[in-house]
Amino acid sequence: MKTTCFFLIVLSLCTGMVRAQETAAADVATPDSRSSLLRVEAGYNVLGHHPHVGGMLQLGYEVSLPVRRVNLALGAQLGMYHAYDLREWWSGFHSTVFEADTHITPINLYLGWLPLCKEHHRLLVGAGYSFAALVNVPEKPRTLYLDHGLLVRAGYDYVYDSGFFIGGQVQYTRYFVHSVTPDLLTVGVSLGVRFK
């Protein structure tokens, strides 16, 4: 009888401890652990050399993936990169033609880790794959081709109570198929909204 009572008391204590741990784990779940983001990014390719300069405009969607003790995010981007020779634009646009500039339309997928994931602050570090469609470079005028490569990404967002956010990001993309496709190291800003 004493052994049975002792066993029931120990079992009750263990059950209570497990429930307390589950509650504590739920309490430390980050507010951003089940959310998605819709963002617009504008960036400048710092690997470009004067007077040949270029910029990137991207529309992205990101979904947070809560994993035990790790906050991950899966993202997709559709972008447009355009680089041109400033001398042609300054000369009154008359000598600028589409085929003389660099154009890339990338479709990117990435997986990121969120080391900082709080109500107002998000920091993401990630890597992924980039498929470049409709690539056009001055070395191959009047030719459109495909390329693909890898990307690494880092970004910070400040999220307001309304769900809108502003942030900054750095993204490096290295393409492998055609040597004339430029590497992109874009630094820029982003705006968007977070959905819970």
CSV table of C-alpha atoms in Angstrom, one decimal:
chain,number,residue,atom,x,y,z
A,1,MET,CA,0.0,0.0,0.0
A,2,LYS,CA,2.8,2.4,0.9
A,3,THR,CA,4.6,1.5,-2.3
A,4,THR,CA,1.5,2.2,-4.4
A,5,CYS,CA,1.0,5.6,-2.7
A,6,PHE,CA,4.6,6.5,-3.2
A,7,PHE,CA,4.4,5.4,-6.9
A,8,LEU,CA,1.3,7.5,-7.4
A,9,ILE,CA,2.9,10.6,-5.8
A,10,VAL,CA,6.0,10.3,-7.9
A,11,LEU,CA,3.9,9.8,-11.1
A,12,SER,CA,1.8,12.9,-10.3
A,13,LEU,CA,4.9,15.0,-9.7
A,14,CYS,CA,6.5,13.8,-13.0
A,15,THR,CA,3.3,14.5,-14.9
A,16,GLY,CA,3.1,18.0,-13.4
A,17,MET,CA,6.8,18.6,-14.3
A,18,VAL,CA,6.2,17.5,-18.0
A,19,ARG,CA,3.1,19.8,-18.2
A,20,ALA,CA,5.1,22.7,-16.7
A,21,GLN,CA,7.9,22.2,-19.2
A,22,GLU,CA,5.4,22.1,-22.1
A,23,THR,CA,3.8,25.3,-20.9
A,24,ALA,CA,7.2,27.0,-20.5
A,25,ALA,CA,8.2,25.9,-24.0
A,26,ALA,CA,4.9,27.4,-25.4
A,27,ASP,CA,5.6,30.6,-23.5
A,28,VAL,CA,9.0,31.0,-25.1
A,29,ALA,CA,7.7,30.5,-28.6
A,30,THR,CA,8.5,33.6,-30.6
A,31,PRO,CA,5.6,35.8,-31.7
A,32,ASP,CA,6.8,35.5,-35.3
A,33,SER,CA,7.0,31.7,-35.3
A,34,ARG,CA,3.8,31.3,-37.4
A,35,SER,CA,3.7,34.2,-39.8
A,36,SER,CA,4.3,35.1,-43.4
A,37,LEU,CA,5.7,38.2,-45.1
A,38,LEU,CA,5.0,39.9,-48.4
A,39,ARG,CA,7.9,42.2,-49.3
A,40,VAL,CA,9.2,44.5,-52.1
A,41,GLU,CA,13.0,44.9,-52.3
A,42,ALA,CA,15.1,47.4,-54.1
A,43,GLY,CA,18.9,47.0,-54.3
A,44,TYR,CA,22.0,48.2,-56.0
A,45,ASN,CA,24.6,45.8,-57.4
A,46,VAL,CA,27.9,46.9,-55.7
A,47,LEU,CA,29.9,44.5,-58.0
A,48,GLY,CA,29.1,46.8,-60.9
A,49,HIS,CA,31.9,49.2,-62.0
A,50,HIS,CA,31.4,52.8,-63.0
A,51,PRO,CA,30.0,53.8,-65.5
A,52,HIS,CA,28.3,50.4,-65.8
A,53,VAL,CA,25.8,50.3,-62.9
A,54,GLY,CA,22.7,48.2,-62.1
A,55,GLY,CA,19.9,47.7,-59.7
A,56,MET,CA,17.5,45.0,-58.6
A,57,LEU,CA,13.8,45.1,-57.9
A,58,GLN,CA,12.2,42.0,-56.3
A,59,LEU,CA,8.8,40.9,-55.0
A,60,GLY,CA,9.1,38.2,-52.3
A,61,TYR,CA,7.0,36.0,-50.1
A,62,GLU,CA,8.4,34.4,-47.0
A,63,VAL,CA,6.8,31.8,-44.6
A,64,SER,CA,8.1,31.1,-41.1
A,65,LEU,CA,8.6,27.4,-40.3
A,66,PRO,CA,8.6,26.8,-36.6
A,67,VAL,CA,10.9,23.9,-35.8
A,68,ARG,CA,11.7,22.8,-32.3
A,69,ARG,CA,14.2,25.3,-30.9
A,70,VAL,CA,15.0,26.7,-34.3
A,71,ASN,CA,13.1,29.4,-36.3
A,72,LEU,CA,13.4,28.8,-40.1
A,73,ALA,CA,11.9,30.7,-43.0
A,74,LEU,CA,11.2,29.6,-46.6
A,75,GLY,CA,11.2,32.3,-49.2
A,76,ALA,CA,10.5,32.9,-52.9
A,77,GLN,CA,11.4,35.9,-55.0
A,78,LEU,CA,10.6,37.1,-58.5
A,79,GLY,CA,13.0,39.9,-59.6
A,80,MET,CA,14.3,42.1,-62.3
A,81,TYR,CA,17.9,43.2,-62.6
A,82,HIS,CA,18.9,45.9,-65.1
A,83,ALA,CA,22.4,47.3,-65.6
A,84,TYR,CA,23.3,50.0,-68.1
A,85,ASP,CA,26.2,52.3,-69.1
A,86,LEU,CA,25.7,55.7,-67.6
A,87,ARG,CA,27.5,57.4,-70.5
A,88,GLU,CA,24.7,56.3,-72.9
A,89,TRP,CA,22.0,57.5,-70.6
A,90,TRP,CA,23.7,60.9,-70.1
A,91,SER,CA,24.1,61.4,-73.8
A,92,GLY,CA,20.3,61.9,-74.2
A,93,PHE,CA,19.1,58.3,-74.4
A,94,HIS,CA,19.6,58.3,-78.2
A,95,SER,CA,22.3,55.6,-78.2
A,96,THR,CA,20.8,53.3,-75.6
A,97,VAL,CA,19.3,50.1,-76.8
A,98,PHE,CA,17.9,47.1,-75.0
A,99,GLU,CA,20.6,44.8,-76.4
A,100,ALA,CA,23.4,47.0,-75.1
A,101,ASP,CA,22.4,46.6,-71.4
A,102,THR,CA,22.4,43.7,-69.0
A,103,HIS,CA,19.1,42.2,-68.0
A,104,ILE,CA,18.3,39.3,-65.7
A,105,THR,CA,14.9,38.0,-64.5
A,106,PRO,CA,15.7,35.8,-61.5
A,107,ILE,CA,13.3,33.4,-59.7
A,108,ASN,CA,14.8,32.6,-56.3
A,109,LEU,CA,14.0,30.1,-53.6
A,110,TYR,CA,15.8,30.2,-50.2
A,111,LEU,CA,15.8,28.7,-46.8
A,112,GLY,CA,16.8,31.0,-43.9
A,113,TRP,CA,17.5,30.8,-40.2
A,114,LEU,CA,16.1,33.5,-37.9
A,115,PRO,CA,18.6,33.9,-35.0
A,116,LEU,CA,16.6,37.0,-33.9
A,117,CYS,CA,12.9,36.5,-34.2
A,118,LYS,CA,10.9,38.8,-31.8
A,119,GLU,CA,7.8,40.8,-32.1
A,120,HIS,CA,9.5,43.8,-33.7
A,121,HIS,CA,12.8,42.5,-34.8
A,122,ARG,CA,13.7,39.8,-37.4
A,123,LEU,CA,17.2,38.9,-38.5
A,124,LEU,CA,17.5,36.3,-41.3
A,125,VAL,CA,20.6,34.4,-42.7
A,126,GLY,CA,19.9,32.0,-45.5
A,127,ALA,CA,21.0,30.3,-48.7
A,128,GLY,CA,19.1,29.1,-51.8
A,129,TYR,CA,18.9,28.6,-55.5
A,130,SER,CA,18.4,31.1,-58.3
A,131,PHE,CA,17.0,30.4,-61.8
A,132,ALA,CA,17.8,33.2,-64.2
A,133,ALA,CA,15.4,33.5,-67.1
A,134,LEU,CA,15.6,36.0,-70.0
A,135,VAL,CA,19.3,36.8,-69.5
A,136,ASN,CA,20.6,39.4,-71.9
A,137,VAL,CA,24.2,40.8,-71.8
A,138,PRO,CA,26.1,43.2,-74.1
A,139,GLU,CA,28.6,40.3,-74.9
A,140,LYS,CA,25.7,38.4,-76.6
A,141,PRO,CA,23.5,41.1,-78.1
A,142,ARG,CA,20.0,40.1,-79.3
A,143,THR,CA,20.3,36.8,-77.5
A,144,LEU,CA,18.2,35.6,-74.5
A,145,TYR,CA,19.4,32.6,-72.6
A,146,LEU,CA,18.9,30.8,-69.2
A,147,ASP,CA,21.2,30.5,-66.3
A,148,HIS,CA,21.1,29.2,-62.7
A,149,GLY,CA,23.2,29.4,-59.6
A,150,LEU,CA,23.3,29.7,-55.8
A,151,LEU,CA,22.6,32.6,-53.5
A,152,VAL,CA,23.3,33.6,-49.9
A,153,ARG,CA,21.2,36.2,-48.1
A,154,ALA,CA,21.2,38.2,-44.9
A,155,GLY,CA,18.5,40.8,-43.8
A,156,TYR,CA,17.0,42.7,-40.9
A,157,ASP,CA,13.4,43.8,-40.6
A,158,TYR,CA,11.8,46.1,-38.1
A,159,VAL,CA,8.1,45.2,-37.7
A,160,TYR,CA,5.6,47.8,-36.5
A,161,ASP,CA,2.5,46.9,-34.4
A,162,SER,CA,0.3,47.3,-37.5
A,163,GLY,CA,2.3,44.5,-39.3
A,164,PHE,CA,4.1,46.8,-41.7
A,165,PHE,CA,7.9,46.5,-41.7
A,166,ILE,CA,10.9,48.2,-43.1
A,167,GLY,CA,14.3,46.5,-43.5
A,168,GLY,CA,17.6,46.2,-45.2
A,169,GLN,CA,19.2,43.2,-46.9
A,170,VAL,CA,22.3,41.9,-48.7
A,171,GLN,CA,22.1,39.1,-51.2
A,172,TYR,CA,24.9,37.5,-53.3
A,173,THR,CA,24.1,35.4,-56.3
A,174,ARG,CA,26.6,33.4,-58.3
A,175,TYR,CA,25.5,32.0,-61.7
A,176,PHE,CA,27.3,28.9,-63.2
A,177,VAL,CA,26.2,28.2,-66.7
A,178,HIS,CA,27.3,31.2,-68.8
A,179,SER,CA,30.5,33.0,-67.9
A,180,VAL,CA,29.1,36.3,-69.2
A,181,THR,CA,26.2,36.3,-66.6
A,182,PRO,CA,27.4,38.8,-63.9
A,183,ASP,CA,27.6,37.9,-60.3
A,184,LEU,CA,25.2,40.0,-58.2
A,185,LEU,CA,25.9,41.5,-54.8
A,186,THR,CA,22.8,43.6,-54.1
A,187,VAL,CA,22.5,45.8,-51.1
A,188,GLY,CA,19.2,47.5,-50.5
A,189,VAL,CA,16.0,48.2,-48.6
A,190,SER,CA,12.7,46.4,-48.3
A,191,LEU,CA,9.1,47.3,-47.4
A,192,GLY,CA,6.2,45.0,-46.7
A,193,VAL,CA,3.6,43.6,-44.4
A,194,ARG,CA,3.6,40.6,-42.0
A,195,PHE,CA,0.5,38.3,-41.8
A,196,LYS,CA,-0.1,36.2,-38.7
